[in-house]
Coordinates of C-alpha atoms in Angstrom, one line a residue:
Chain N
M1 CA 0.1 -0.2 0.1
K2 CA 2.7 2.4 0.8
S3 CA 4.6 2.0 -2.4
K4 CA 1.3 2.7 -4.4
K5 CA 1.2 5.8 -2.8
S6 CA 4.7 6.7 -3.2
R7 CA 3.9 6.5 -7.0
L8 CA 1.9 9.8 -7.0
E9 CA 4.5 11.8 -5.7
K10 CA 5.1 15.2 -6.9
H11 CA 8.0 14.5 -9.5
H12 CA 5.8 11.8 -10.8
I13 CA 3.1 14.1 -12.0
E14 CA 5.8 16.5 -13.3
D15 CA 7.1 13.9 -15.3
L16 CA 3.6 13.0 -16.5
V17 CA 3.0 16.7 -17.6
G18 CA 6.3 17.1 -19.2
R19 CA 5.8 13.8 -21.3
S20 CA 2.4 15.0 -22.2
Y21 CA 3.2 18.4 -23.4
M22 CA 6.1 17.2 -25.4
A23 CA 4.3 14.4 -26.9
F24 CA 1.5 17.2 -27.8
C25 CA 4.2 19.4 -29.5
V26 CA 5.4 16.6 -31.5
L27 CA 2.0 15.6 -32.5
L28 CA 1.1 19.1 -33.5
L29 CA 4.2 19.5 -35.5
I30 CA 3.7 16.1 -37.4
V31 CA 0.0 16.9 -38.0
I32 CA 0.9 20.3 -39.3
I33 CA 3.6 19.0 -42.0
I34 CA 1.3 16.3 -43.1
S35 CA -1.8 18.4 -43.6
M36 CA 0.6 21.0 -45.6
V37 CA 1.8 18.2 -47.6
Y38 CA -1.7 17.0 -48.2
F39 CA -2.8 20.4 -49.2
V40 CA -0.1 21.2 -51.6
A41 CA -0.6 17.7 -53.1
S42 CA -4.5 17.8 -53.3
K43 CA -4.3 21.3 -55.0
G44 CA -1.2 20.2 -57.0
L45 CA -2.7 17.2 -58.4
S46 CA -5.9 18.6 -59.2
T47 CA -4.5 20.1 -62.4
F48 CA -3.9 16.5 -63.7
I49 CA -7.0 14.9 -62.1
T50 CA -9.7 17.6 -62.9
G51 CA -8.3 20.1 -64.8
G52 CA -7.5 17.7 -67.9
V53 CA -3.8 18.5 -68.1
S54 CA -1.5 15.8 -68.9
V55 CA 1.3 15.0 -66.9
G56 CA 3.3 14.8 -70.3
E57 CA 2.3 18.2 -71.2
F58 CA 2.9 19.8 -67.9
F59 CA 6.2 18.4 -67.2
F60 CA 7.6 18.6 -71.2
G61 CA 5.4 21.0 -72.7
T62 CA 7.4 24.3 -73.5
K63 CA 4.1 26.6 -74.2
W64 CA 3.1 28.5 -71.1
A65 CA 0.0 30.3 -72.0
P66 CA -2.4 30.0 -68.9
E67 CA -4.7 33.0 -70.0
A68 CA -5.2 32.3 -73.7
D69 CA -8.5 30.9 -75.1
T70 CA -7.3 27.5 -75.4
P71 CA -5.0 27.5 -72.4
S72 CA -1.7 25.5 -72.3
F73 CA 0.2 24.7 -69.2
G74 CA 3.7 23.4 -70.5
A75 CA 5.8 23.9 -67.1
F76 CA 9.0 22.8 -68.8
P77 CA 10.6 26.2 -69.1
F78 CA 10.4 26.8 -65.5
I79 CA 11.3 23.2 -64.1
S80 CA 14.4 23.5 -66.3
G81 CA 15.1 27.0 -65.6
S82 CA 15.3 25.7 -61.8
F83 CA 17.5 23.0 -62.5
L84 CA 19.8 24.9 -64.6
V85 CA 20.3 27.9 -62.3
T86 CA 20.7 25.5 -59.4
L87 CA 23.5 23.4 -61.1
L88 CA 25.1 26.3 -62.4
A89 CA 25.3 27.7 -59.0
A90 CA 26.4 24.5 -57.5
L91 CA 29.1 24.4 -60.1
I92 CA 30.4 28.0 -59.5
A93 CA 30.2 27.7 -55.5
S94 CA 31.5 24.3 -54.9
P95 CA 34.9 25.0 -55.8
L96 CA 35.0 28.4 -54.1
S97 CA 33.5 26.9 -50.8
I98 CA 36.0 23.7 -50.8
C99 CA 38.9 25.9 -51.4
A100 CA 37.8 28.3 -48.3
A101 CA 36.9 25.5 -46.3
L102 CA 40.4 24.1 -46.8
F103 CA 41.9 27.6 -46.3
M104 CA 40.0 27.7 -42.8
T105 CA 40.9 24.4 -41.6
E106 CA 44.1 23.4 -43.4
I107 CA 46.1 26.0 -44.9
V108 CA 45.9 28.9 -41.8
P109 CA 43.6 27.4 -39.1
G110 CA 44.7 30.5 -36.8
W111 CA 43.7 33.6 -38.4
G112 CA 42.1 32.1 -41.2
K113 CA 39.3 30.7 -39.5
K114 CA 38.9 33.8 -37.2
L115 CA 38.9 36.1 -40.3
L116 CA 36.5 33.9 -42.5
Q117 CA 34.2 32.5 -40.2
P118 CA 32.5 35.8 -39.3
V119 CA 32.6 36.8 -42.9
I120 CA 30.6 33.4 -43.8
E121 CA 28.0 33.8 -41.1
L122 CA 27.4 37.3 -42.4
L123 CA 26.8 36.0 -45.8
A124 CA 24.2 33.7 -44.6
G125 CA 22.4 36.5 -42.5
I126 CA 21.9 38.8 -45.3
P127 CA 18.4 38.7 -46.7
S128 CA 17.6 37.5 -50.1
V129 CA 15.9 40.8 -51.1
V130 CA 19.7 42.5 -50.8
Y131 CA 21.2 40.0 -52.8
G132 CA 18.9 40.5 -55.6
F133 CA 19.1 44.1 -55.5
I134 CA 22.8 43.7 -55.5
G135 CA 22.7 41.4 -58.4
L136 CA 20.4 43.7 -60.3
S137 CA 22.2 47.1 -59.8
V138 CA 26.1 45.1 -59.9
I139 CA 25.9 41.7 -61.8
V140 CA 23.2 42.8 -64.5
P141 CA 25.1 45.7 -65.6
F142 CA 28.5 44.0 -65.8
L143 CA 27.0 41.0 -67.7
R144 CA 25.2 43.3 -70.1
D145 CA 28.3 45.1 -70.6
T146 CA 30.5 42.1 -71.2
F147 CA 28.1 39.6 -73.1
P148 CA 25.7 39.9 -75.7
G149 CA 22.1 40.4 -74.3
Q150 CA 20.3 42.4 -71.9
G151 CA 22.1 41.0 -68.5
I152 CA 19.1 39.7 -66.8
G153 CA 19.0 35.8 -67.4
V154 CA 20.1 32.6 -66.3
A155 CA 23.8 33.5 -65.7
A156 CA 22.7 36.6 -63.6
G157 CA 20.3 34.1 -61.5
A158 CA 23.2 31.4 -61.2
L159 CA 25.7 33.8 -59.8
V160 CA 23.5 35.8 -57.5
L161 CA 22.7 32.3 -56.1
S162 CA 26.0 30.7 -56.1
V163 CA 27.0 33.7 -53.7
M164 CA 23.8 32.6 -51.6
I165 CA 25.0 29.2 -50.9
L166 CA 28.6 29.9 -50.7
P167 CA 28.0 29.9 -46.7
T168 CA 26.2 26.6 -46.7
I169 CA 28.7 24.6 -48.4
T170 CA 31.6 26.3 -46.8
S171 CA 30.7 25.7 -43.2
V172 CA 29.6 22.3 -43.9
A173 CA 32.6 21.4 -45.4
A174 CA 34.6 23.1 -42.9
D175 CA 32.9 21.2 -40.2
A176 CA 33.6 17.8 -42.1
L177 CA 37.3 18.9 -42.5
A178 CA 37.7 19.8 -39.0
A179 CA 36.3 16.4 -38.1
L180 CA 39.1 14.5 -39.7
P181 CA 41.2 12.6 -37.5
Q182 CA 44.4 14.4 -37.0
N183 CA 46.9 11.4 -37.4
L184 CA 45.2 10.4 -40.7
K185 CA 46.9 13.7 -42.2
E186 CA 50.1 13.1 -40.3
S187 CA 50.1 9.5 -41.9
S188 CA 50.3 10.9 -45.2
F189 CA 52.9 13.6 -44.1
A190 CA 54.9 10.8 -42.4
L191 CA 55.0 9.0 -45.8
G192 CA 56.8 12.1 -47.2
A193 CA 53.7 13.6 -48.6
T194 CA 53.5 17.1 -49.3
R195 CA 50.7 19.2 -48.0
W196 CA 49.3 19.3 -51.6
Q197 CA 49.4 15.6 -51.8
T198 CA 47.8 15.2 -48.6
I199 CA 44.9 17.6 -49.5
S200 CA 44.2 16.4 -52.8
R201 CA 44.5 12.6 -52.1
V202 CA 43.9 11.7 -48.4
I203 CA 41.8 14.7 -46.9
L204 CA 39.3 15.6 -49.8
P205 CA 38.5 11.8 -50.9
T206 CA 37.9 11.0 -47.2
T207 CA 35.8 14.1 -46.6
M208 CA 34.1 14.1 -50.0
P209 CA 30.7 12.4 -48.9
S210 CA 30.2 15.0 -46.1
I211 CA 31.3 17.9 -48.5
M212 CA 28.7 16.6 -51.0
T213 CA 26.1 16.6 -48.1
G214 CA 26.9 20.7 -48.2
V215 CA 26.8 21.0 -51.8
V216 CA 23.3 19.2 -51.9
L217 CA 22.0 21.6 -48.9
G218 CA 23.1 24.5 -50.9
M219 CA 21.6 23.1 -54.0
A220 CA 18.2 23.0 -51.8
R221 CA 18.4 26.2 -51.0
A222 CA 19.1 27.6 -54.2
F223 CA 16.3 25.3 -55.8
G224 CA 14.0 26.8 -53.3
E225 CA 15.1 30.6 -53.5
A226 CA 12.6 32.7 -55.1
L227 CA 13.2 36.4 -54.5
A228 CA 16.7 37.2 -55.6
V229 CA 16.3 34.9 -58.6
Q230 CA 13.2 36.5 -59.7
M231 CA 14.9 39.9 -59.4
V232 CA 17.8 39.3 -61.9
I233 CA 16.2 36.2 -64.2
G234 CA 14.1 38.2 -66.2
N235 CA 11.1 36.1 -65.9
A236 CA 10.3 35.2 -69.6
P237 CA 8.1 32.0 -69.6
F238 CA 10.6 30.4 -72.3
V239 CA 13.6 28.0 -72.2
P240 CA 16.8 30.3 -72.7
K241 CA 18.8 29.3 -75.8
S242 CA 21.7 30.8 -73.8
L243 CA 22.9 31.8 -70.4
F244 CA 22.4 35.6 -71.3
E245 CA 18.7 35.2 -72.1
S246 CA 15.7 35.8 -69.8
A247 CA 14.3 32.8 -68.2
S248 CA 11.9 31.6 -65.4
T249 CA 12.2 29.1 -62.4
L250 CA 9.3 27.6 -60.5
T251 CA 9.8 29.7 -57.9
S252 CA 9.8 33.0 -59.6
V253 CA 6.9 32.2 -61.9
I254 CA 5.0 31.2 -58.4
T255 CA 5.8 34.4 -56.6
L256 CA 5.0 36.5 -59.8
S257 CA 1.7 35.0 -60.9
M258 CA 0.2 33.7 -57.6
G259 CA -1.4 37.1 -56.7
N260 CA -3.2 37.5 -60.1
T261 CA -4.9 34.2 -60.2
T262 CA -8.5 33.0 -58.2
M263 CA -8.4 30.0 -55.9
G264 CA -9.7 27.1 -57.9
S265 CA -9.0 28.4 -61.6
S266 CA -6.8 25.8 -63.6
Y267 CA -4.1 28.8 -63.7
N268 CA -4.1 28.8 -60.1
N269 CA -3.9 25.0 -59.9
A270 CA -1.1 24.8 -62.2
L271 CA 1.2 26.9 -59.8
W272 CA 0.1 24.5 -57.0
S273 CA 1.3 21.9 -59.2
M274 CA 4.6 23.6 -59.5
A275 CA 4.8 24.1 -55.8
L276 CA 4.4 20.1 -55.5
V277 CA 7.2 19.8 -57.6
L278 CA 9.2 22.3 -55.5
M279 CA 8.2 20.3 -52.5
L280 CA 9.2 16.9 -54.0
M281 CA 12.4 18.2 -55.2
T282 CA 13.2 19.7 -51.6
F283 CA 12.1 16.0 -50.3
A284 CA 14.5 14.3 -52.8
F285 CA 17.5 16.7 -51.6
V286 CA 17.0 15.8 -48.1
G287 CA 16.8 12.2 -49.2
L288 CA 20.0 12.4 -51.0
V289 CA 21.6 14.1 -47.8
R290 CA 20.3 11.3 -45.7
L291 CA 22.0 8.8 -48.2
L292 CA 25.5 10.5 -48.3
E293 CA 25.2 10.7 -44.4
R294 CA 25.0 7.0 -44.2
R295 CA 27.6 6.2 -46.7
N296 CA 29.9 8.5 -44.8
K297 CA 29.4 6.3 -41.6
I298 CA 31.1 3.4 -43.1
Chain X
M1 CA 73.1 21.1 -44.7
G2 CA 74.1 20.8 -41.2
A3 CA 77.6 20.5 -39.9
I4 CA 79.5 17.1 -39.3
A5 CA 78.4 15.5 -36.2
P6 CA 80.8 14.2 -33.7
V7 CA 79.5 10.9 -34.3
R8 CA 78.6 8.2 -31.8
E9 CA 76.0 6.6 -33.4
S10 CA 74.8 7.5 -37.1
F11 CA 71.3 8.2 -35.6
Q12 CA 71.1 10.5 -32.6
T13 CA 69.6 13.5 -30.7
E14 CA 71.8 16.0 -29.1
D15 CA 70.9 18.6 -26.8
L16 CA 67.3 18.7 -28.0
S17 CA 64.7 20.9 -26.6
I18 CA 61.0 21.1 -27.6
F19 CA 58.7 24.1 -26.7
Y20 CA 55.0 24.6 -27.2
G21 CA 54.7 28.4 -27.1
T22 CA 57.1 29.1 -23.9
Y23 CA 56.3 25.7 -22.2
E24 CA 59.6 23.4 -22.4
A25 CA 58.0 19.9 -22.9
V26 CA 61.4 18.2 -23.6
K27 CA 64.6 19.9 -22.0
G28 CA 67.9 19.0 -23.7
I29 CA 68.0 15.3 -24.4
S30 CA 70.7 13.8 -26.0
L31 CA 70.0 10.2 -26.9
P32 CA 71.6 7.6 -29.4
F33 CA 69.6 5.2 -31.6
A34 CA 71.9 1.9 -32.7
Q35 CA 71.3 0.1 -35.8
N36 CA 69.3 -2.9 -35.6
T37 CA 68.0 -2.1 -32.1
V38 CA 64.6 -1.3 -30.5
T39 CA 64.7 1.4 -28.1
A40 CA 61.7 1.9 -25.8
L41 CA 60.8 5.4 -24.3
I42 CA 59.0 4.9 -21.1
G43 CA 57.7 7.4 -18.4
P44 CA 54.5 8.6 -17.0
S45 CA 52.0 10.7 -19.2
G46 CA 53.0 14.2 -20.2
C47 CA 56.4 13.4 -19.6
G48 CA 57.5 14.5 -23.1
K49 CA 58.2 11.0 -24.5
S50 CA 55.5 11.3 -27.5
T51 CA 56.7 14.7 -28.3
F52 CA 60.2 13.8 -28.5
L53 CA 59.3 10.8 -30.6
R54 CA 57.4 13.1 -33.1
S55 CA 60.3 15.5 -33.4
L56 CA 62.5 12.6 -34.9
N57 CA 60.6 13.0 -38.2
R58 CA 59.8 16.7 -37.7
M59 CA 56.1 15.8 -37.3
N60 CA 56.0 18.8 -34.6
D61 CA 56.3 20.9 -37.4
E62 CA 52.7 20.6 -38.4
I63 CA 51.8 21.8 -34.7
S64 CA 51.5 25.7 -34.8
G65 CA 53.7 27.1 -32.0
S66 CA 56.0 24.5 -31.5
T67 CA 59.7 25.2 -31.8
T68 CA 62.6 22.7 -31.5
K69 CA 66.2 23.6 -30.5
G70 CA 69.1 21.3 -30.6
N71 CA 70.2 18.7 -33.2
I72 CA 68.8 15.4 -34.5
W73 CA 71.8 13.8 -36.5
I74 CA 71.3 11.1 -39.3
D75 CA 74.5 10.1 -41.0
G76 CA 76.3 13.2 -40.0
I77 CA 73.5 15.5 -41.1
D78 CA 71.5 17.7 -38.7
I79 CA 67.8 16.8 -39.8
N80 CA 66.7 19.8 -37.3
A81 CA 68.4 22.3 -39.5
P82 CA 66.4 24.9 -41.2
G83 CA 66.2 24.0 -44.9
T84 CA 66.0 20.4 -44.3
D85 CA 63.9 18.6 -47.1
V86 CA 61.4 17.5 -44.8
I87 CA 59.6 15.6 -47.2
K88 CA 62.7 13.5 -48.3
L89 CA 63.6 13.1 -44.5
R90 CA 60.0 11.6 -43.8
Q91 CA 60.7 8.8 -46.4
K92 CA 63.6 7.7 -44.4
I93 CA 61.9 7.7 -40.9
G94 CA 58.5 5.8 -40.7
M95 CA 56.0 6.4 -38.1
V96 CA 53.0 4.4 -36.7
W97 CA 50.3 6.0 -34.2
Q98 CA 48.5 4.4 -31.6
K99 CA 45.2 4.2 -33.0
P100 CA 45.1 2.4 -36.5
N101 CA 44.5 5.2 -39.1
P102 CA 44.5 3.3 -42.5
F103 CA 43.3 5.8 -45.3
Y104 CA 39.7 5.1 -46.2
K105 CA 41.1 3.2 -49.4
S106 CA 41.2 -0.3 -50.3
I107 CA 44.3 -2.3 -48.7
Y108 CA 46.3 -2.0 -51.6
D109 CA 46.0 1.7 -52.0
N110 CA 47.0 2.1 -48.6
I111 CA 50.0 0.6 -49.2
A112 CA 50.6 2.1 -52.9
F113 CA 49.8 5.5 -51.5
G114 CA 53.5 6.4 -50.5
P115 CA 55.3 5.0 -53.5
K116 CA 53.3 6.7 -55.9
Y117 CA 54.3 9.9 -54.1
H118 CA 57.7 9.0 -54.7
G119 CA 57.1 8.8 -58.4
I120 CA 57.0 4.8 -58.7
K121 CA 54.8 3.9 -61.5
G122 CA 53.9 1.1 -63.1
K123 CA 51.6 -1.9 -61.9
K124 CA 54.0 -4.4 -61.8
A125 CA 56.5 -2.4 -59.5
L126 CA 53.8 -1.4 -57.2
D127 CA 52.3 -4.9 -57.0
E128 CA 55.9 -5.9 -55.8
I129 CA 56.0 -3.2 -53.2
V130 CA 52.6 -4.0 -51.9
E131 CA 53.4 -7.8 -51.5
S132 CA 56.7 -7.1 -50.0
S133 CA 55.4 -4.6 -47.7
L134 CA 52.4 -6.8 -46.4
R135 CA 54.9 -9.8 -46.1
R136 CA 57.4 -7.6 -44.0
A137 CA 54.3 -6.8 -41.7
A138 CA 53.2 -10.4 -41.6
L139 CA 49.7 -9.5 -43.1
W140 CA 50.3 -10.8 -46.6
D141 CA 48.7 -14.4 -46.1
E142 CA 45.6 -12.8 -44.3
V143 CA 44.8 -10.1 -47.0
K144 CA 46.4 -11.6 -50.3
D145 CA 42.9 -12.5 -51.5
R146 CA 41.0 -9.1 -50.7
L147 CA 43.7 -6.6 -51.5
K148 CA 40.9 -4.7 -53.2
D149 CA 38.7 -4.7 -50.1
S150 CA 38.6 -1.6 -48.0
A151 CA 41.1 -1.2 -45.3
L152 CA 38.4 -0.4 -42.8
A153 CA 36.9 -3.7 -43.1
L154 CA 40.1 -5.3 -41.2
S155 CA 40.1 -5.9 -37.7
G156 CA 41.9 -3.6 -35.4
G157 CA 45.0 -5.6 -35.1
Q158 CA 45.2 -6.2 -38.9
Q159 CA 44.8 -2.5 -39.4
Q160 CA 47.7 -1.7 -37.0
R161 CA 49.8 -4.3 -39.1
L162 CA 48.6 -2.5 -42.4
C163 CA 49.7 1.0 -40.9
I164 CA 53.3 -0.7 -40.2
A165 CA 53.5 -2.2 -43.7
R166 CA 52.2 1.2 -45.1
A167 CA 55.1 2.9 -43.3
L168 CA 57.6 0.1 -44.5
S169 CA 56.1 0.8 -48.1
V170 CA 58.7 3.9 -48.5
N171 CA 61.6 1.7 -47.1
P172 CA 62.5 3.8 -44.3
Q173 CA 65.8 3.1 -42.2
I174 CA 64.1 4.3 -38.9
L175 CA 60.6 3.1 -37.7
L176 CA 58.8 5.5 -35.0
L177 CA 56.2 3.7 -33.0
D178 CA 54.0 5.5 -30.6
E179 CA 52.1 3.2 -28.2
P180 CA 51.6 0.9 -31.4
A181 CA 49.9 -2.0 -29.4
S182 CA 47.9 0.0 -26.5
A183 CA 44.7 -0.1 -28.6
L184 CA 44.9 -3.9 -29.4
D185 CA 44.0 -7.0 -27.7
P186 CA 46.5 -9.5 -26.3
V187 CA 46.5 -11.6 -29.3
S188 CA 47.2 -8.9 -31.9
T189 CA 49.6 -7.0 -29.5
G190 CA 51.6 -10.2 -29.4
K191 CA 51.7 -10.4 -33.1
V192 CA 52.9 -6.7 -33.3
E193 CA 55.5 -7.2 -30.6
E194 CA 57.0 -10.3 -32.8
L195 CA 56.9 -8.1 -36.0
I196 CA 58.8 -5.4 -33.9
K197 CA 61.5 -8.1 -33.0
E198 CA 61.5 -9.3 -36.9
L199 CA 61.6 -5.8 -38.1
K200 CA 64.7 -4.6 -35.9
E201 CA 66.9 -7.1 -37.9
E202 CA 66.5 -4.4 -40.8
L203 CA 66.3 -1.1 -39.4
R204 CA 66.3 0.7 -35.9
I205 CA 63.2 1.1 -34.2
V206 CA 62.1 3.8 -31.2
I207 CA 59.2 3.0 -29.6
V208 CA 56.8 4.7 -27.0
T209 CA 55.0 2.4 -24.8
H210 CA 53.1 2.6 -21.2
N211 CA 53.4 -1.1 -20.9
M212 CA 56.4 -2.0 -18.9
Q213 CA 56.4 -5.6 -19.7
Q214 CA 56.4 -4.9 -23.3
A215 CA 59.4 -2.6 -22.9
A216 CA 61.2 -5.4 -21.4
R217 CA 60.3 -8.0 -23.6
I218 CA 61.0 -6.3 -26.9
S219 CA 63.5 -3.3 -26.4
D220 CA 67.3 -3.6 -26.6
Y221 CA 67.5 0.1 -24.6
T222 CA 65.3 1.8 -22.5
A223 CA 65.1 5.5 -21.8
Y224 CA 63.2 6.6 -18.7
F225 CA 61.5 10.4 -19.4
Y226 CA 60.3 12.4 -16.4
L227 CA 58.9 15.9 -16.9
G228 CA 60.9 16.6 -19.8
T229 CA 64.2 15.2 -18.8
L230 CA 66.1 12.1 -19.6
V231 CA 66.4 10.4 -16.1
E232 CA 67.9 7.0 -17.1
Y233 CA 69.1 5.1 -20.2
D234 CA 70.7 2.1 -20.6
K235 CA 70.4 -1.6 -21.8
T236 CA 66.7 -2.7 -21.1
E237 CA 68.0 -5.6 -18.8
K238 CA 70.0 -3.3 -16.9
V239 CA 67.0 -0.7 -16.6
F240 CA 64.7 -3.4 -15.5
S241 CA 67.0 -5.5 -13.1
N242 CA 69.1 -3.0 -11.5
P243 CA 68.4 0.7 -12.5
E244 CA 70.6 3.4 -11.2
N245 CA 68.1 6.0 -10.3
Q246 CA 65.3 5.6 -7.4
M247 CA 62.7 7.2 -9.8
T248 CA 63.0 4.9 -12.2
Q249 CA 62.9 1.7 -10.0
E250 CA 59.8 3.2 -8.5
Y251 CA 58.1 3.5 -11.9
I252 CA 58.9 0.4 -13.3
M253 CA 57.9 -1.4 -10.3
G254 CA 54.6 0.2 -10.6
R255 CA 54.9 2.4 -7.5
F256 CA 54.8 5.7 -9.2
G257 CA 53.7 7.4 -12.4

């Protein structure tokens, strides 16, 4: 009897309240996420189910004329635009970021880190509208004067994005490099390897899966970025023939058009379909990161 | 580049001091290492023996803030002198660490790694080096059928022998071992000790160990370090049976340290 009574002491009640509260928070989070996914999916899929647009036309059609008398919803220009700027941004940013991370951790770990770390944190904190504005007033005029075309376009978008994803890749890569066992490097030095040989043949190959995680996270950010890209890419609904031609991305077309459509119209639903594509791509990026992390554990 | 040494041994340190910033971790140690012998460095943690060992192939260069004074003579050349080609030097002096640390590569590539740096090309030449290094490290029979497998799939003891084979792959004259068996089980430890005894027929070995029995079993000379100074140095039998210094005796008996 005595032991039964002691089960209801104060700390047991506290424990119960704490657990219930946490369970409630987690549950709420799950419900919110699931309902968001459900909402976007049901809206996005209605283009194909009730709107009569075929999946093939949506993904591979190049004609985007949602308000024409016979509307067509070819989203290929936007999908390809998104992938194009994302890949280009990753191609530009990755080598720079990896070099910056190597500089911070391997070349001059003392003042290099002290100098670069705050700079990179600062870069990560700048609002995207500022990036877009700088892109519009610096990069676009530069491209206009240097290359044929208006300056706005894929190249401008990719350049702005590459600066935006620099901090993501750099910080992930720097963490990965710092986590490398010290004596792994020393083993290479002890065999008479130079610093360059050690970096290129031991340090980079060993940390590559972790660095790729950073690259994928950066690509996820680039893929989802709307405002800065929209300001410099030109927003023409075509597949560009060169890097200096105006184009669009999924995000830029959604932010530009969303306000002008009525809920439930097929134009509106087509935008939701694009949002669904964006969301699925984000899931794919997250899945890829998970995969890379698992590979890295071996 | 250095001057000619007053040689007692072709490999020896002379008045070697090592500083971390202003802290003197090793205080003016002169120690010879004879050919075909194993020299054990013993002493309580923090006595400077690992720091001393790491200075012998200039590995302390990689630690910012550390400076080394004094001379390290190899064949009449002071390798501690500025202007020494550290890359060339480290080919002559192999090193193995406490924790097995194979590269994240195949068994084959772990061994072929060093020779490739030094310009050895051609599959045949590399194959030969891989086989002979693994044989010298008594690992060949265990891994010859899976040279392309990841080195990380080996057991801890095998990994450590792989690291020894890796160090041997560039044909060093001197092997530095920093507690090479302290992370291994007794069976693997026995194999590594056996290996050390075989290898001293070809080169000279300097080993840091916390295991007194191990020092007694495998070494020819023993140096006892305490707080950065060399307290005693003599033949191992002498140090373990009849040490000059009271402190050495107490440490060896396990009464202190």
